[in-house]
Structures are given as structure tokens and as C-alpha cells.
Amino acid sequence: MGSDPQYAKYPLLPLAQHIFTLTNPSAPKAIQQTSLKSLQDAISEHKMAPLYRYLAHPVEGILNATGEASSKPTPAPLGRKPSAAGMVASKHSIPKIDLPWDDAVYEKLKKENDEELEGFKREEEEAAEKAGETEVQAARGKRAEFWARVGDKDRAIAAYEEVFEKTGVLGTKIDLVLAIIRMGLFYGDKLLVKKHVDRAKALVESGGDWDRRNRLKAYQGLYLLMVRSYALAAPLLLDSLSTFTSYELCTYSSLVVYSVLAGSVSLKRVDFKSKVVDAPEIKAILGDGEDKLLALSGALSAGPGADEEMKDISSATPSTAKTAVNLTNLGSDQPEAEAAVDFSPLAQLVGSLYTGSYRSFFGALAAVEVNFLTQDRYLYEHRGWFVREMRLRAYQQLLQSYRVVGLESMANDFGVSVDFLDRDLAKFIAAERIPCTIDRVTGKGIIETNRPDDKNKQYNDVVRQGDQLITKLQKYGQAVRLRGSERA
């Protein structure tokens, strides 16, 4: 059995979402005001002087291009303004945020930080004189958590690394690396996250316990989601649903959203049925009526009956379809309770895609974009790609069943105009994502699929790969002859 997770409380990742919301033009004003208050309260409660400076400083701050100093003027510091690309919704233009700079507030917070650091220093010195290495390590760990709590990325990572070097316990080493990953997630530093996800994987493979292996799955899945590797993220996130304990990373409802979106866009139809549509953990959130009760009680499972016909979720009554669910605070140490989430657009997206209700699917996809993709800091950057890939998936699913389809008939099925469908399909056909042709010249408006059989496809692949190999060999031969003539 492994020890309980350590260093799991800080940084407070919900604050990063609040910062994103403040800069998100798609966020409702009421939500932005709530996020601003939560951010201000957290800065005051946790004495986050470094984060306050990083965000609100008149010269260095990423949110306030022109701040209002309430006391003495602040001199311009040397160096470049810190990058805000990983924390804000727009990399190019950051809107004016009502987070004014106050020198008196900053100095007060900084003074309290200095006093707390002095206390850690005394504790470490006393431990070195009167106690053993365990107590010294505990004092170092407190200092590392302090820097993570107040939002100083560089000092927190350096302190975590110092503790890492001095400890020999594998479980503690893994917890320290996971803490560094969360610092990278807080500031949107993808390179830092990738480096330490790989580091954590190596540590876990060297003998990590079951709990930390499961926790790492969620970390890996979230990182892959950030870099748009949805196909790799989906199995990790879906596997994490039944054993999720990484509440320091995200809430359970967020994990459900990430899992469903990743699975919907990347899984084959059979896997989509068993792992998303019929998964009991997802039905407990997205299901309606009896299905939800059975999933919550544990009586429902995606076993032998996974291939049975699924009810059309989109046909649920409004009272059940719009039920707001909140199962997210189980085991959570986050400082604030999460508002109930309306999962009905997500449920309708899953149900309509699987049952082929394409008109409902397009409406659900638009609602998912508005309610989830544009509001979440991990999904926002890839929202356009996701919507495009989901449209492609729906087109492929319908065209796979027919040799010839009328353009007007298909447009009616999707609830869009013929011109829009023509333009949209043309992009995918040109990119060789859909094997079909559209005939609008004769006025018939026919879509004809031209899927090659397996043998022809294999033959064409061999010919293409052979041509590429011959070209490379010719270039290699020319290079060798040139070098030979130079030697002669």
C-alpha cells in the first residue's frame, strides 16, 4: 500500500480558470464578476503577493496594461513583460480588467510573506539542530508549498526540486513531480508539463503504487487534451472515471466533460458505444430517469448488454433532460463549492451522434460549443478544431451507409442550407478526409461515395510508398556519387 498523497493542495487551479474567465470575451459578465471577486478574495486570504504583482502590476502585470497606483509611483522594472499566453483567452489582445494595483496592499501582502518565510527558516534551523532529517524535510516542504500557494512559479519549482533531491521515498518523489505539473498547468506552460509528465511516468513505472498510477492517468489525459491529442487522451480520461481521486487537478464533472468530448471525437463507433454511450460512470451524469438511478446505484454496467439499442437522449422530456447534476465535491479539497452543471447539451450530443439524429446533433454541437468549449481554459484553444472534426465525423457516419446521396436530402437531415453543406463538404473532400464527389454541374446535386475496397487501397498504398522509397534512394545515390567525385 502506498502512502497518502502529499503536496496536493497547492496551487489552487480554480484560480487559473477565474483568470481565464476574466479575459474570455465569451464569458457572461455575471460570471466574470464572480470570478473577479473569487480571485481578489483568494489573493487576500492566501496572501498571494507574487500572483497579485504578476497579474495587476502597472508595468509587469499581464492583466492591467495601465494600472492605478494608489500611493507612490512604481518604477519600470528591467526585463520583458511576462508572457500571458498560457493563462488568458486571447494571446494578442487582453481586455482591461478591473483589478487595480495598490502599492499599500502589495507591500502588506509582501510583508506577511516575508514573515512567514522567516518562520519557515527558523523551523528548518531548529530541526537541523535538535531533530533529524525528516523534520528538516518537512520544513523544506512547507516552504515549497508556501511558494506554490502564493503563486510564485519559479521559486515553487526550485523549492520542490530541492525537496525532491533530498528525499528517497518514491511516493513522495512522484507527489513532488505532480505538484510541479500543476504549477505548469496553472500558468499554461505546456513544455514544463510535458517534461514532468514524462518524468512522473518514469517514476511510476519504477515502482509507483496503484493510487499514484491512477492519479497520473488523469494528469496525462489532461496534458494530451491541452495539446490536442484527443485520441490519446480519451482512453486515459475514460479509464480515470471509475477510480478518480485527483481532485486537486479538476472536479469530477470537468473530468466527465473532458472524457465525453475526447471520446466523441476520437473513438470508433463500437468503442464509442461501450465506453461513452453505455459507460455507467457517464450515464450517472448524462443519463436520464431510470438509467441514471441504475448507474448511480451500481446496477448498470457496460457489459454484455452494451450492444443493445440505446434510447434517444434527445427525446427526453425537458424536465429530465435539463436536470443539473453536482457529484463533484466528493473528496474534494478545493476551497470553493462548484456550481451545478447542466449536462443536457452534452447528453444530447452523445445520443444524437450515436442514433444518427443529425439535425439534433448540429444543435447540440452548437450548445456544447457555447456552454463548454468557449468557457473552459483547456478546451477554448481547440474549440474551432473540435467543432470541425465533429461535423466531419457526422458526415462520414452518414455517407458510410450510402453509395449515392442527394445533396438537398443530406442538407435537410442536418438542418442546414445546401450551399453551406456544399462548401463544408468541399473542404473535407479536398483534404481527402471524405472519399466522395459532388455533382452540381448537371443540376442533380448528387453526392457519390467512392470508397476503394481493401485490396485496391493496399495496392495504392504500396505504390505510393514505393515511389517515395525510390525517390529517397535516388537522392541518396546522387549524394554518394558527389562525395566520391570530390574524393577523387
PDB file of C-alpha atoms in Angstrom, residues 34-156:
ATOM      1  CA  THR A  34     -17.942  36.301  -9.721  1.00  0.00           C
ATOM      2  CA  SER A  35     -14.502  35.218 -10.946  1.00  0.00           C
ATOM      3  CA  LEU A  36     -13.040  38.635 -10.153  1.00  0.00           C
ATOM      4  CA  LYS A  37     -14.379  38.508  -6.589  1.00  0.00           C
ATOM      5  CA  SER A  38     -13.119  34.944  -6.111  1.00  0.00           C
ATOM      6  CA  LEU A  39      -9.677  35.957  -7.377  1.00  0.00           C
ATOM      7  CA  GLN A  40      -9.495  39.031  -5.141  1.00  0.00           C
ATOM      8  CA  ASP A  41     -10.656  37.038  -2.114  1.00  0.00           C
ATOM      9  CA  ALA A  42      -8.077  34.317  -2.763  1.00  0.00           C
ATOM     10  CA  ILE A  43      -5.240  36.832  -3.157  1.00  0.00           C
ATOM     11  CA  SER A  44      -6.171  38.369   0.181  1.00  0.00           C
ATOM     12  CA  GLU A  45      -6.852  35.088   2.022  1.00  0.00           C
ATOM     13  CA  HIS A  46      -3.722  33.263   0.854  1.00  0.00           C
ATOM     14  CA  LYS A  47      -1.504  36.390   0.863  1.00  0.00           C
ATOM     15  CA  MET A  48      -0.597  35.921  -2.798  1.00  0.00           C
ATOM     16  CA  ALA A  49       1.741  38.882  -3.282  1.00  0.00           C
ATOM     17  CA  PRO A  50       3.679  37.336  -6.233  1.00  0.00           C
ATOM     18  CA  LEU A  51       0.485  36.443  -8.122  1.00  0.00           C
ATOM     19  CA  TYR A  52      -1.003  39.893  -7.421  1.00  0.00           C
ATOM     20  CA  ARG A  53       2.100  41.511  -8.899  1.00  0.00           C
ATOM     21  CA  TYR A  54       2.122  39.134 -11.873  1.00  0.00           C
ATOM     22  CA  LEU A  55      -1.484  39.989 -12.686  1.00  0.00           C
ATOM     23  CA  ALA A  56      -2.087  43.606 -11.686  1.00  0.00           C
ATOM     24  CA  HIS A  57       1.252  45.462 -11.703  1.00  0.00           C
ATOM     25  CA  PRO A  58       1.014  48.613 -13.894  1.00  0.00           C
ATOM     26  CA  VAL A  59       4.129  47.665 -15.896  1.00  0.00           C
ATOM     27  CA  GLU A  60       4.710  43.943 -15.350  1.00  0.00           C
ATOM     28  CA  GLY A  61       1.135  42.782 -14.860  1.00  0.00           C
ATOM     29  CA  ILE A  62      -0.439  40.693 -17.608  1.00  0.00           C
ATOM     30  CA  LEU A  63      -3.992  41.935 -16.953  1.00  0.00           C
ATOM     31  CA  ASN A  64      -3.528  45.669 -16.452  1.00  0.00           C
ATOM     32  CA  ALA A  65      -1.749  47.460 -19.262  1.00  0.00           C
ATOM     33  CA  THR A  66      -2.259  50.688 -17.334  1.00  0.00           C
ATOM     34  CA  GLY A  67      -2.782  50.211 -13.624  1.00  0.00           C
ATOM     35  CA  GLU A  68      -3.700  52.692 -10.957  1.00  0.00           C
ATOM     36  CA  ALA A  69      -1.150  53.022  -8.190  1.00  0.00           C
ATOM     37  CA  SER A  70      -2.828  54.429  -5.124  1.00  0.00           C
ATOM     38  CA  SER A  71       0.353  55.644  -3.451  1.00  0.00           C
ATOM     39  CA  LYS A  72       3.901  56.149  -4.723  1.00  0.00           C
ATOM     40  CA  PRO A  73       4.647  55.751  -8.439  1.00  0.00           C
ATOM     41  CA  THR A  74       6.140  52.398  -9.370  1.00  0.00           C
ATOM     42  CA  PRO A  75       9.426  52.474 -11.314  1.00  0.00           C
ATOM     43  CA  ALA A  76       9.596  50.496 -14.534  1.00  0.00           C
ATOM     44  CA  PRO A  77      11.468  47.207 -13.917  1.00  0.00           C
ATOM     45  CA  LEU A  78      14.154  45.837 -16.167  1.00  0.00           C
ATOM     46  CA  GLY A  79      13.358  42.940 -18.470  1.00  0.00           C
ATOM     47  CA  ARG A  80      10.395  41.972 -20.604  1.00  0.00           C
ATOM     48  CA  LYS A  81       6.768  41.793 -19.580  1.00  0.00           C
ATOM     49  CA  PRO A  82       5.922  38.202 -18.574  1.00  0.00           C
ATOM     50  CA  SER A  83       4.144  36.098 -21.184  1.00  0.00           C
ATOM     51  CA  ALA A  84       0.414  35.739 -20.644  1.00  0.00           C
ATOM     52  CA  ALA A  85      -0.255  33.267 -23.474  1.00  0.00           C
ATOM     53  CA  GLY A  86      -0.842  30.299 -21.189  1.00  0.00           C
ATOM     54  CA  MET A  87      -3.275  31.964 -18.799  1.00  0.00           C
ATOM     55  CA  VAL A  88      -5.555  34.181 -20.868  1.00  0.00           C
ATOM     56  CA  ALA A  89      -8.153  33.561 -23.561  1.00  0.00           C
ATOM     57  CA  SER A  90      -6.539  35.808 -26.170  1.00  0.00           C
ATOM     58  CA  LYS A  91      -2.802  35.791 -26.863  1.00  0.00           C
ATOM     59  CA  HIS A  92      -2.899  39.045 -28.809  1.00  0.00           C
ATOM     60  CA  SER A  93      -5.309  41.399 -27.038  1.00  0.00           C
ATOM     61  CA  ILE A  94      -6.099  41.284 -23.330  1.00  0.00           C
ATOM     62  CA  PRO A  95      -9.153  43.316 -22.286  1.00  0.00           C
ATOM     63  CA  LYS A  96      -8.967  45.839 -19.478  1.00  0.00           C
ATOM     64  CA  ILE A  97      -9.659  44.084 -16.188  1.00  0.00           C
ATOM     65  CA  ASP A  98     -10.913  45.814 -13.068  1.00  0.00           C
ATOM     66  CA  LEU A  99      -8.080  44.559 -10.874  1.00  0.00           C
ATOM     67  CA  PRO A 100      -6.421  47.810  -9.772  1.00  0.00           C
ATOM     68  CA  TRP A 101      -2.861  47.911  -8.491  1.00  0.00           C
ATOM     69  CA  ASP A 102      -2.442  49.149  -4.940  1.00  0.00           C
ATOM     70  CA  ASP A 103       1.084  49.604  -3.585  1.00  0.00           C
ATOM     71  CA  ALA A 104      -0.130  49.536   0.016  1.00  0.00           C
ATOM     72  CA  VAL A 105      -1.946  46.230  -0.483  1.00  0.00           C
ATOM     73  CA  TYR A 106       1.070  44.699  -2.229  1.00  0.00           C
ATOM     74  CA  GLU A 107       3.505  45.845   0.462  1.00  0.00           C
ATOM     75  CA  LYS A 108       1.222  44.459   3.176  1.00  0.00           C
ATOM     76  CA  LEU A 109       0.990  41.081   1.432  1.00  0.00           C
ATOM     77  CA  LYS A 110       4.745  41.023   0.792  1.00  0.00           C
ATOM     78  CA  LYS A 111       5.494  41.808   4.425  1.00  0.00           C
ATOM     79  CA  GLU A 112       3.262  38.941   5.561  1.00  0.00           C
ATOM     80  CA  ASN A 113       5.010  36.653   3.071  1.00  0.00           C
ATOM     81  CA  ASP A 114       8.441  37.660   4.415  1.00  0.00           C
ATOM     82  CA  GLU A 115       7.339  36.989   7.993  1.00  0.00           C
ATOM     83  CA  GLU A 116       6.011  33.559   7.038  1.00  0.00           C
ATOM     84  CA  LEU A 117       9.240  32.717   5.210  1.00  0.00           C
ATOM     85  CA  GLU A 118      11.270  33.773   8.242  1.00  0.00           C
ATOM     86  CA  GLY A 119       9.234  31.376  10.348  1.00  0.00           C
ATOM     87  CA  PHE A 120       9.990  28.511   7.943  1.00  0.00           C
ATOM     88  CA  LYS A 121      13.690  29.392   8.073  1.00  0.00           C
ATOM     89  CA  ARG A 122      13.719  29.291  11.892  1.00  0.00           C
ATOM     90  CA  GLU A 123      11.796  25.997  11.877  1.00  0.00           C
ATOM     91  CA  GLU A 124      14.307  24.456   9.472  1.00  0.00           C
ATOM     92  CA  GLU A 125      17.281  25.656  11.512  1.00  0.00           C
ATOM     93  CA  GLU A 126      15.781  24.320  14.747  1.00  0.00           C
ATOM     94  CA  ALA A 127      15.028  20.997  13.070  1.00  0.00           C
ATOM     95  CA  ALA A 128      18.621  20.774  11.841  1.00  0.00           C
ATOM     96  CA  GLU A 129      19.940  21.389  15.378  1.00  0.00           C
ATOM     97  CA  LYS A 130      17.517  19.432  17.543  1.00  0.00           C
ATOM     98  CA  ALA A 131      15.720  16.924  15.305  1.00  0.00           C
ATOM     99  CA  GLY A 132      16.504  14.713  12.320  1.00  0.00           C
ATOM    100  CA  GLU A 133      16.418  14.864   8.550  1.00  0.00           C
ATOM    101  CA  THR A 134      12.703  14.034   8.473  1.00  0.00           C
ATOM    102  CA  GLU A 135      11.823  17.235  10.337  1.00  0.00           C
ATOM    103  CA  VAL A 136      14.179  19.268   8.130  1.00  0.00           C
ATOM    104  CA  GLN A 137      12.476  17.837   5.043  1.00  0.00           C
ATOM    105  CA  ALA A 138       9.080  18.724   6.484  1.00  0.00           C
ATOM    106  CA  ALA A 139      10.198  22.343   6.912  1.00  0.00           C
ATOM    107  CA  ARG A 140      11.510  22.423   3.332  1.00  0.00           C
ATOM    108  CA  GLY A 141       8.225  21.001   2.126  1.00  0.00           C
ATOM    109  CA  LYS A 142       6.283  23.737   3.919  1.00  0.00           C
ATOM    110  CA  ARG A 143       8.404  26.366   2.186  1.00  0.00           C
ATOM    111  CA  ALA A 144       7.787  24.748  -1.210  1.00  0.00           C
ATOM    112  CA  GLU A 145       4.039  24.644  -0.591  1.00  0.00           C
ATOM    113  CA  PHE A 146       4.173  28.276   0.520  1.00  0.00           C
ATOM    114  CA  TRP A 147       5.618  29.384  -2.829  1.00  0.00           C
ATOM    115  CA  ALA A 148       3.010  27.303  -4.666  1.00  0.00           C
ATOM    116  CA  ARG A 149       0.260  28.819  -2.521  1.00  0.00           C
ATOM    117  CA  VAL A 150       1.255  32.433  -3.222  1.00  0.00           C
ATOM    118  CA  GLY A 151       1.724  31.767  -6.947  1.00  0.00           C
ATOM    119  CA  ASP A 152       5.477  32.173  -7.446  1.00  0.00           C
ATOM    120  CA  LYS A 153       6.113  29.610 -10.190  1.00  0.00           C
ATOM    121  CA  ASP A 154       9.917  29.710 -10.398  1.00  0.00           C
ATOM    122  CA  ARG A 155      10.556  29.641  -6.648  1.00  0.00           C
ATOM    123  CA  ALA A 156       7.952  26.935  -6.081  1.00  0.00           C
TER     124      ALA A 156
END
